[in-house]
PDB file of C-alpha atoms in Angstrom:
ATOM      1  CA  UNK L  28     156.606  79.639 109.171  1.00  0.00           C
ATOM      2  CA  UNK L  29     154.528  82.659 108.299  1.00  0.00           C
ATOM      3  CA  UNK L  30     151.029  84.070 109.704  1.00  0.00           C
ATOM      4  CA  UNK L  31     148.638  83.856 106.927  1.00  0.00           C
ATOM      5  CA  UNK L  32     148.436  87.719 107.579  1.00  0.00           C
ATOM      6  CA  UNK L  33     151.416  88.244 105.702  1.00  0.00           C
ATOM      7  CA  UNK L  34     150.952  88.684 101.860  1.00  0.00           C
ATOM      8  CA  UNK L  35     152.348  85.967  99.466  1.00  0.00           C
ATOM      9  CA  UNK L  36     154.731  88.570  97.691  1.00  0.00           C
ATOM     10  CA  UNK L  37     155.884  89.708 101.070  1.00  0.00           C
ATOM     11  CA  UNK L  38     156.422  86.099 102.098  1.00  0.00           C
ATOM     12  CA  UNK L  39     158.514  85.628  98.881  1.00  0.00           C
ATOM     13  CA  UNK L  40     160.804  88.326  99.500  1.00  0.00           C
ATOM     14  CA  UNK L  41     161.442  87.830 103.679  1.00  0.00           C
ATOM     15  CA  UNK L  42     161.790  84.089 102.407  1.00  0.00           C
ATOM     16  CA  UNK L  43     164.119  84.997  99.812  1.00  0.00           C
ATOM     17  CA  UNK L  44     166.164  87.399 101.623  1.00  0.00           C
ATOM     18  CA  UNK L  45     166.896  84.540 104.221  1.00  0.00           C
ATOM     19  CA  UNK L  46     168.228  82.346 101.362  1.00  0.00           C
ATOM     20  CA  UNK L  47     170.538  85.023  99.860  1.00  0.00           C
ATOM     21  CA  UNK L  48     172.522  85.897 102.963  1.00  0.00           C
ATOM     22  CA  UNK L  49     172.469  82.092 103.304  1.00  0.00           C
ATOM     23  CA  UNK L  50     173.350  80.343 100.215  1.00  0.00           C
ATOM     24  CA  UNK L  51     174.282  83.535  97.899  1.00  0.00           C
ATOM     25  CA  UNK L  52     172.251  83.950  94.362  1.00  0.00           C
ATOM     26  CA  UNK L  53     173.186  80.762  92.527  1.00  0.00           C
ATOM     27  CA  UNK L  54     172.055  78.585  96.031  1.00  0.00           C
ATOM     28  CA  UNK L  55     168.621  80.066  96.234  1.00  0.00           C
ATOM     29  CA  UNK L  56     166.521  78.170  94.021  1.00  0.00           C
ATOM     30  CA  UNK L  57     162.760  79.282  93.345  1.00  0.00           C
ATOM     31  CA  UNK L  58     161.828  75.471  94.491  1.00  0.00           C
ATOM     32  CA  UNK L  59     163.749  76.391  98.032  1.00  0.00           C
ATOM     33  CA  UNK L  60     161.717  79.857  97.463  1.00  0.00           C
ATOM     34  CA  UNK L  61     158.718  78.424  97.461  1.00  0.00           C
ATOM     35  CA  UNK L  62     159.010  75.889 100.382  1.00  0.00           C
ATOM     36  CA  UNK L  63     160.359  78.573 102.966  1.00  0.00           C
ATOM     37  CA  UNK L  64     157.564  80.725 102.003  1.00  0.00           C
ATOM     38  CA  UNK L  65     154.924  78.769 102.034  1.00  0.00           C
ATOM     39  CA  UNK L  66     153.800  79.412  98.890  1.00  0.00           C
ATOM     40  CA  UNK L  67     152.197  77.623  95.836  1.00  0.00           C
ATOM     41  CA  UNK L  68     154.222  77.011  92.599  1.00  0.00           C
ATOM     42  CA  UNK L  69     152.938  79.768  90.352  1.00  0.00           C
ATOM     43  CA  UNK L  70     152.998  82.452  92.985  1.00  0.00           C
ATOM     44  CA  UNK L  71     156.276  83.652  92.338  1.00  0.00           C
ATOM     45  CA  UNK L  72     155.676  84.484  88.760  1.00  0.00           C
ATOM     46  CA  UNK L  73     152.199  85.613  89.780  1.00  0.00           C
ATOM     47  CA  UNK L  74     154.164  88.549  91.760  1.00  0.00           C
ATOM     48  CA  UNK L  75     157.429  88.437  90.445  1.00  0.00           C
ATOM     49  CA  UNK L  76     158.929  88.840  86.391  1.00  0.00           C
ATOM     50  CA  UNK L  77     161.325  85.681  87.824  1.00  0.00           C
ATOM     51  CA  UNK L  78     163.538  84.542  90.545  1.00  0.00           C
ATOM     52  CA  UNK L  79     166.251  88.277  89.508  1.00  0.00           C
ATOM     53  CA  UNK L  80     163.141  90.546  89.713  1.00  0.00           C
ATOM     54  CA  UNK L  81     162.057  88.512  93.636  1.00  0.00           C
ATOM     55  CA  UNK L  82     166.095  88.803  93.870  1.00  0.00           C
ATOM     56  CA  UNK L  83     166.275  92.655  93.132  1.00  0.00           C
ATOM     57  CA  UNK L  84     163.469  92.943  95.572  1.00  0.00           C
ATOM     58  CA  UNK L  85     165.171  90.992  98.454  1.00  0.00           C
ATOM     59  CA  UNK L  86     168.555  92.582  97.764  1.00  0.00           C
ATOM     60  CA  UNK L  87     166.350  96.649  98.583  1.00  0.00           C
ATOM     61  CA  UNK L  88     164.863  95.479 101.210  1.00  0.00           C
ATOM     62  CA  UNK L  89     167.901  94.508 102.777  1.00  0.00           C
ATOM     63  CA  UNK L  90     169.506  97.446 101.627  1.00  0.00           C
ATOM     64  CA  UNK L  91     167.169  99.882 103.174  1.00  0.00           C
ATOM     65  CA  UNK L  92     166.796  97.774 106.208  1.00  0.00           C
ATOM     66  CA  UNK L  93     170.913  97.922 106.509  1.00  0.00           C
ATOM     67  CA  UNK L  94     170.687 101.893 106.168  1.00  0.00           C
ATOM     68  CA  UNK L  95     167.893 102.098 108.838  1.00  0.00           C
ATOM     69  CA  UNK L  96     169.776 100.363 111.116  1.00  0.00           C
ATOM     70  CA  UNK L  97     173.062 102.458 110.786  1.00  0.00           C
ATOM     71  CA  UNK L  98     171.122 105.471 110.648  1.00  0.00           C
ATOM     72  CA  UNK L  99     169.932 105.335 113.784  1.00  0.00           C
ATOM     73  CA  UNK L 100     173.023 104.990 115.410  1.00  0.00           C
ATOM     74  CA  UNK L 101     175.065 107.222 113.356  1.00  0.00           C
ATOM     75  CA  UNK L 102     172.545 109.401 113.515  1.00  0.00           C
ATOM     76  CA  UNK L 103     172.179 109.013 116.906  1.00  0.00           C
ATOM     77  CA  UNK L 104     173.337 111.135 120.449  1.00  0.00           C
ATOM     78  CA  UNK L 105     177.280 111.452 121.054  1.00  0.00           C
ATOM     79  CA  UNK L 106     180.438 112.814 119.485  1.00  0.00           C
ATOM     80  CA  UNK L 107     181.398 111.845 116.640  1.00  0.00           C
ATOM     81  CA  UNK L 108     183.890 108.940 118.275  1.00  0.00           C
ATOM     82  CA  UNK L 109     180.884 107.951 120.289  1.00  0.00           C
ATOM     83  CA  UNK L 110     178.710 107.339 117.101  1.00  0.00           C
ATOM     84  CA  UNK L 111     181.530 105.407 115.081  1.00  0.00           C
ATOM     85  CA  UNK L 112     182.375 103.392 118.070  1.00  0.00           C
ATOM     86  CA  UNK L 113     178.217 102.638 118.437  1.00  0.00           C
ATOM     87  CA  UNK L 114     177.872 101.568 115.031  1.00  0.00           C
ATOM     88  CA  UNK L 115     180.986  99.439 115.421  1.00  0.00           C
ATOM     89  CA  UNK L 116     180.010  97.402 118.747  1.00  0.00           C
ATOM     90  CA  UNK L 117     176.386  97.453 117.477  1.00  0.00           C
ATOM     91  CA  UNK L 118     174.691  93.429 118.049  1.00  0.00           C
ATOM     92  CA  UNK L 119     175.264  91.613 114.601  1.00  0.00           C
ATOM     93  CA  UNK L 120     175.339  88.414 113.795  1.00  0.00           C
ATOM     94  CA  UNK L 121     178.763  88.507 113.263  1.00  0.00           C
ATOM     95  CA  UNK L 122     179.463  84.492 112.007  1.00  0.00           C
ATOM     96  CA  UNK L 123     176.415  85.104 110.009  1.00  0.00           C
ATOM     97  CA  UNK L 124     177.990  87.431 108.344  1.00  0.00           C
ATOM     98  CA  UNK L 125     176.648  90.642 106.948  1.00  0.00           C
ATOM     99  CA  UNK L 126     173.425  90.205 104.268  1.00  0.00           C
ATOM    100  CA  UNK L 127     175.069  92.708 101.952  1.00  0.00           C
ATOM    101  CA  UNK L 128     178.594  92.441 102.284  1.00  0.00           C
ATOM    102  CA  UNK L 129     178.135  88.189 101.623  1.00  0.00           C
ATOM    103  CA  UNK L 130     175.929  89.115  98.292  1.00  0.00           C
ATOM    104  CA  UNK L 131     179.897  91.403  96.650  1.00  0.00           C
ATOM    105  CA  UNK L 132     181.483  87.685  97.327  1.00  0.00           C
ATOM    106  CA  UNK L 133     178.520  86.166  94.981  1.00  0.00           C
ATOM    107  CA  UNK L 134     179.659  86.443  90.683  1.00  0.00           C
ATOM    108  CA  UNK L 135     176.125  86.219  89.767  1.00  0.00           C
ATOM    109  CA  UNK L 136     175.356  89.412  91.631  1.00  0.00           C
ATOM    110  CA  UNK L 137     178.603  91.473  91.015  1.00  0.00           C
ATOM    111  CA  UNK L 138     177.841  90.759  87.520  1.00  0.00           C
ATOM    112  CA  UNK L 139     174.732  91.850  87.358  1.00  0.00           C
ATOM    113  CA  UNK L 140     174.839  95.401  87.512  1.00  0.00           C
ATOM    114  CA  UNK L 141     170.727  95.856  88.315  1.00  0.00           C
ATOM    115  CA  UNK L 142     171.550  93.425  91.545  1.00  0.00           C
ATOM    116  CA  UNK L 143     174.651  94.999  92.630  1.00  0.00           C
ATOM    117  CA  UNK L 144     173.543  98.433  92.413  1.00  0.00           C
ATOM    118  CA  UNK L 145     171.278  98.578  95.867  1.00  0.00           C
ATOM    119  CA  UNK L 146     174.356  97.178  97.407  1.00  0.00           C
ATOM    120  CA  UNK L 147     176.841  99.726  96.169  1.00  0.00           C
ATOM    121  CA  UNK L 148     174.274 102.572  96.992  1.00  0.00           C
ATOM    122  CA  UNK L 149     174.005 101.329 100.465  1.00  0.00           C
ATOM    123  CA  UNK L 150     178.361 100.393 101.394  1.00  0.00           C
ATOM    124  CA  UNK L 151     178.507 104.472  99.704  1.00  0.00           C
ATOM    125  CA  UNK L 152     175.611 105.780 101.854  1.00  0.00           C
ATOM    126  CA  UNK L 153     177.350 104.407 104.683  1.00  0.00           C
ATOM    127  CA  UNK L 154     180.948 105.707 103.911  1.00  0.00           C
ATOM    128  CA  UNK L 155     179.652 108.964 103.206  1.00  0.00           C
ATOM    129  CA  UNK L 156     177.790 109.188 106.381  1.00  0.00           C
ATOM    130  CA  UNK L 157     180.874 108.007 108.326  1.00  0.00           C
ATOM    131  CA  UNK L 158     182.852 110.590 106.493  1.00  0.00           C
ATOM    132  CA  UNK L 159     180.631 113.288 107.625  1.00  0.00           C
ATOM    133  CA  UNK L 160     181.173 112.418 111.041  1.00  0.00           C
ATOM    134  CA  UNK L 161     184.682 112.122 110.465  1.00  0.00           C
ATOM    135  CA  UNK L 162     185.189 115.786 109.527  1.00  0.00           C
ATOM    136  CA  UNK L 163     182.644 117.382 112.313  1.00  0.00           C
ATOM    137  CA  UNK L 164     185.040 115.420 114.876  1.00  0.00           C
ATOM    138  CA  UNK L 165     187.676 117.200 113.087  1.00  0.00           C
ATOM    139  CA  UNK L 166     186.121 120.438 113.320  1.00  0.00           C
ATOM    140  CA  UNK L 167     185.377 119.823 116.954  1.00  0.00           C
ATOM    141  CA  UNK L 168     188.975 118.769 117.661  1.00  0.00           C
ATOM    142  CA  UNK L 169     188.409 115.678 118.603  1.00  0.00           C
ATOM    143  CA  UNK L 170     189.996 114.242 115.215  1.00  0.00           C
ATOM    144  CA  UNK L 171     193.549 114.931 114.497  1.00  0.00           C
ATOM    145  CA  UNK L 172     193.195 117.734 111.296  1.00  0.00           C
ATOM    146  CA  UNK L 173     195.652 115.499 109.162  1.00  0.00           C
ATOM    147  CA  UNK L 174     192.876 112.611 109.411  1.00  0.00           C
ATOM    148  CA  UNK L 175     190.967 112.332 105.897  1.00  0.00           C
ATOM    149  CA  UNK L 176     187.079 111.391 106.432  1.00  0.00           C
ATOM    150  CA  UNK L 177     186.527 109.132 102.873  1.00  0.00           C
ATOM    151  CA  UNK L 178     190.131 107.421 104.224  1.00  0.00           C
ATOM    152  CA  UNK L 179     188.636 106.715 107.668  1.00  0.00           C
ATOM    153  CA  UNK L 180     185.049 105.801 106.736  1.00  0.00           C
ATOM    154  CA  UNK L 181     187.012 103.364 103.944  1.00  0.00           C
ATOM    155  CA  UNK L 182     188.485 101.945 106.973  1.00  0.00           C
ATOM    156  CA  UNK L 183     185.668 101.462 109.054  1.00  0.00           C
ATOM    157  CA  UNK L 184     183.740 100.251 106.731  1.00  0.00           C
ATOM    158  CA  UNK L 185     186.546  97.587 105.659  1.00  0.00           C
ATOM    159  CA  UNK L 186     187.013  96.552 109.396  1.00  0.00           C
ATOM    160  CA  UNK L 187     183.613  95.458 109.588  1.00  0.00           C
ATOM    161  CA  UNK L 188     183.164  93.760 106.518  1.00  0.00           C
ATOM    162  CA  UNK L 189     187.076  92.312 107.041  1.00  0.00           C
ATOM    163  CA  UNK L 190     185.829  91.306 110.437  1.00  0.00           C
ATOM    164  CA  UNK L 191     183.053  89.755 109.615  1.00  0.00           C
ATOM    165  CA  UNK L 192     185.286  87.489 107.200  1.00  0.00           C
ATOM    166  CA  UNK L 193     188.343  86.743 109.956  1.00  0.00           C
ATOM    167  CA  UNK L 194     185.124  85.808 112.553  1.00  0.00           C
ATOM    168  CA  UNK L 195     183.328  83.505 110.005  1.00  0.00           C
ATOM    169  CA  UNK L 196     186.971  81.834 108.817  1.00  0.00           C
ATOM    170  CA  UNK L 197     188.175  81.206 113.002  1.00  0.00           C
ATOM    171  CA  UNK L 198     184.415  80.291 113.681  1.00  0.00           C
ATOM    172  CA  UNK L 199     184.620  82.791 117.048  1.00  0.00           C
ATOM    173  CA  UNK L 200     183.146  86.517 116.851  1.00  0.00           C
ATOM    174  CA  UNK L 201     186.578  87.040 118.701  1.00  0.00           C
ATOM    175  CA  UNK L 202     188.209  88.669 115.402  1.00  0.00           C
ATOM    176  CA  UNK L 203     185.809  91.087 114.833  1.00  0.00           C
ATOM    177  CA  UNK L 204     185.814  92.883 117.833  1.00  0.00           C
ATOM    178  CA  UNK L 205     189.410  92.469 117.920  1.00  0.00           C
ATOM    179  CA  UNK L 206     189.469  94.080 114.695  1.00  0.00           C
ATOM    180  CA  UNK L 207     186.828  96.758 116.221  1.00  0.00           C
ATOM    181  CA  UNK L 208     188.961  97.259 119.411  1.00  0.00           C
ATOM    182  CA  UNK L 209     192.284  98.071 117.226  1.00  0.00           C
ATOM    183  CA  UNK L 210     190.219 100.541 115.171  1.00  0.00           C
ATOM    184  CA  UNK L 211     188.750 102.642 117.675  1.00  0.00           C
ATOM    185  CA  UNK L 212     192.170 102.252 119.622  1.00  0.00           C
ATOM    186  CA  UNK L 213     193.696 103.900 116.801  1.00  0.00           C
ATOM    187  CA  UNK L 214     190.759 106.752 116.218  1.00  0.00           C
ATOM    188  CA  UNK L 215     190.389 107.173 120.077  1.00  0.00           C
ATOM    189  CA  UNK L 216     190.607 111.219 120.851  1.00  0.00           C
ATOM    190  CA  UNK L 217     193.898 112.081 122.605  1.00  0.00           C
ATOM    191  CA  UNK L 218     193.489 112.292 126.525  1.00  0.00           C
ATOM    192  CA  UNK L 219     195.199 115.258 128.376  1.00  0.00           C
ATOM    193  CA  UNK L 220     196.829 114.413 131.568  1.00  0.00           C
TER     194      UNK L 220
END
């Protein structure tokens, strides 16, 4: 599965990342660790305290990798609508669902406060970069002045994680856009005739 280029440890974690968005915490074994990766029986304590530390490690990476990716389009050319309605048709998976928003559905995680945190720093990151834009395109008139940017990031964040939900539940990615559609329907900048 893996070129014999790529480090054990790094094999561990890309292997390990898979199984979390897959199974959640409590279905990722270190046995089905192991066998994805390629790797020998010791070599996950060799690198790793144990299967929370290799966990922890998955969990940033994913994380950061989440925050690239919605960096770059938020960041990105456009007005402020054009950005939030980027990020919102970006390609996903959608009836994968999304790697971090699965892991706040898993106990073991939301329990653990050391595995939950990357996740909570990166669902805040993004609100408070959609905020931002929020209150430029209200500063730019594009935004009606009476919208609130936390209130509107809240909701586009909750659209796509709701979406991803409704999409996985009807097996069709039909929900989420429809969800997407009806959110930028409702932040759309008023035309003049």
């Amino acid at each position: 599965m893996y070129s014999c280029l790529v480090s054990t440890s790094e094999r561990l974690i890309e292997s390990t990342r898979e199984l979390l968005w897959d199974r959640g915490y409590v279905g990722t074994s270190p046995k089905a660790i192991l066998e994805r990766a390629g790797a020998g029986q010791g070599s996950m304590y060799h690198h790793f305290k144990g299967k929370p530390d290799l966990a922890l490690a998955a969990i940033r990476r994913t994380a950061e990798e989440m925050r690239a990716t919605a960096a770059a389009v938020l960041d990105g050319p456009g007005t402020p609508y054009e950005r939030i309605e980027v990020y919102l048709r970006r390609e996903r998976d959608v009836l994968r669902g999304c790697p971090i928003g699965r892991l706040t559905m898993d106990p073991d995680v939301v329990a653990n406060d050391e595995l939950r945190a990357p996740i909570d720093e990166t669902l805040d990151w993004i609100r408070e970069r959609l905020a931002g834009i929020v209150e430029a395109g209200k500063e730019q008139g594009q935004f009606a002045p009476s919208l609130d940017g936390e209130e509107i990031a809240a909701a586009v964040v909750a659209t796509v994680q709701g979406g991803y939900v409704l999409a996985r539940a009807s097996g069709s990615p039909a929900a989420f856009d429809a969800g997407v559609r009806g959110l930028l329907s409702l932040l759309a900048p008023a035309r003049s005739c």
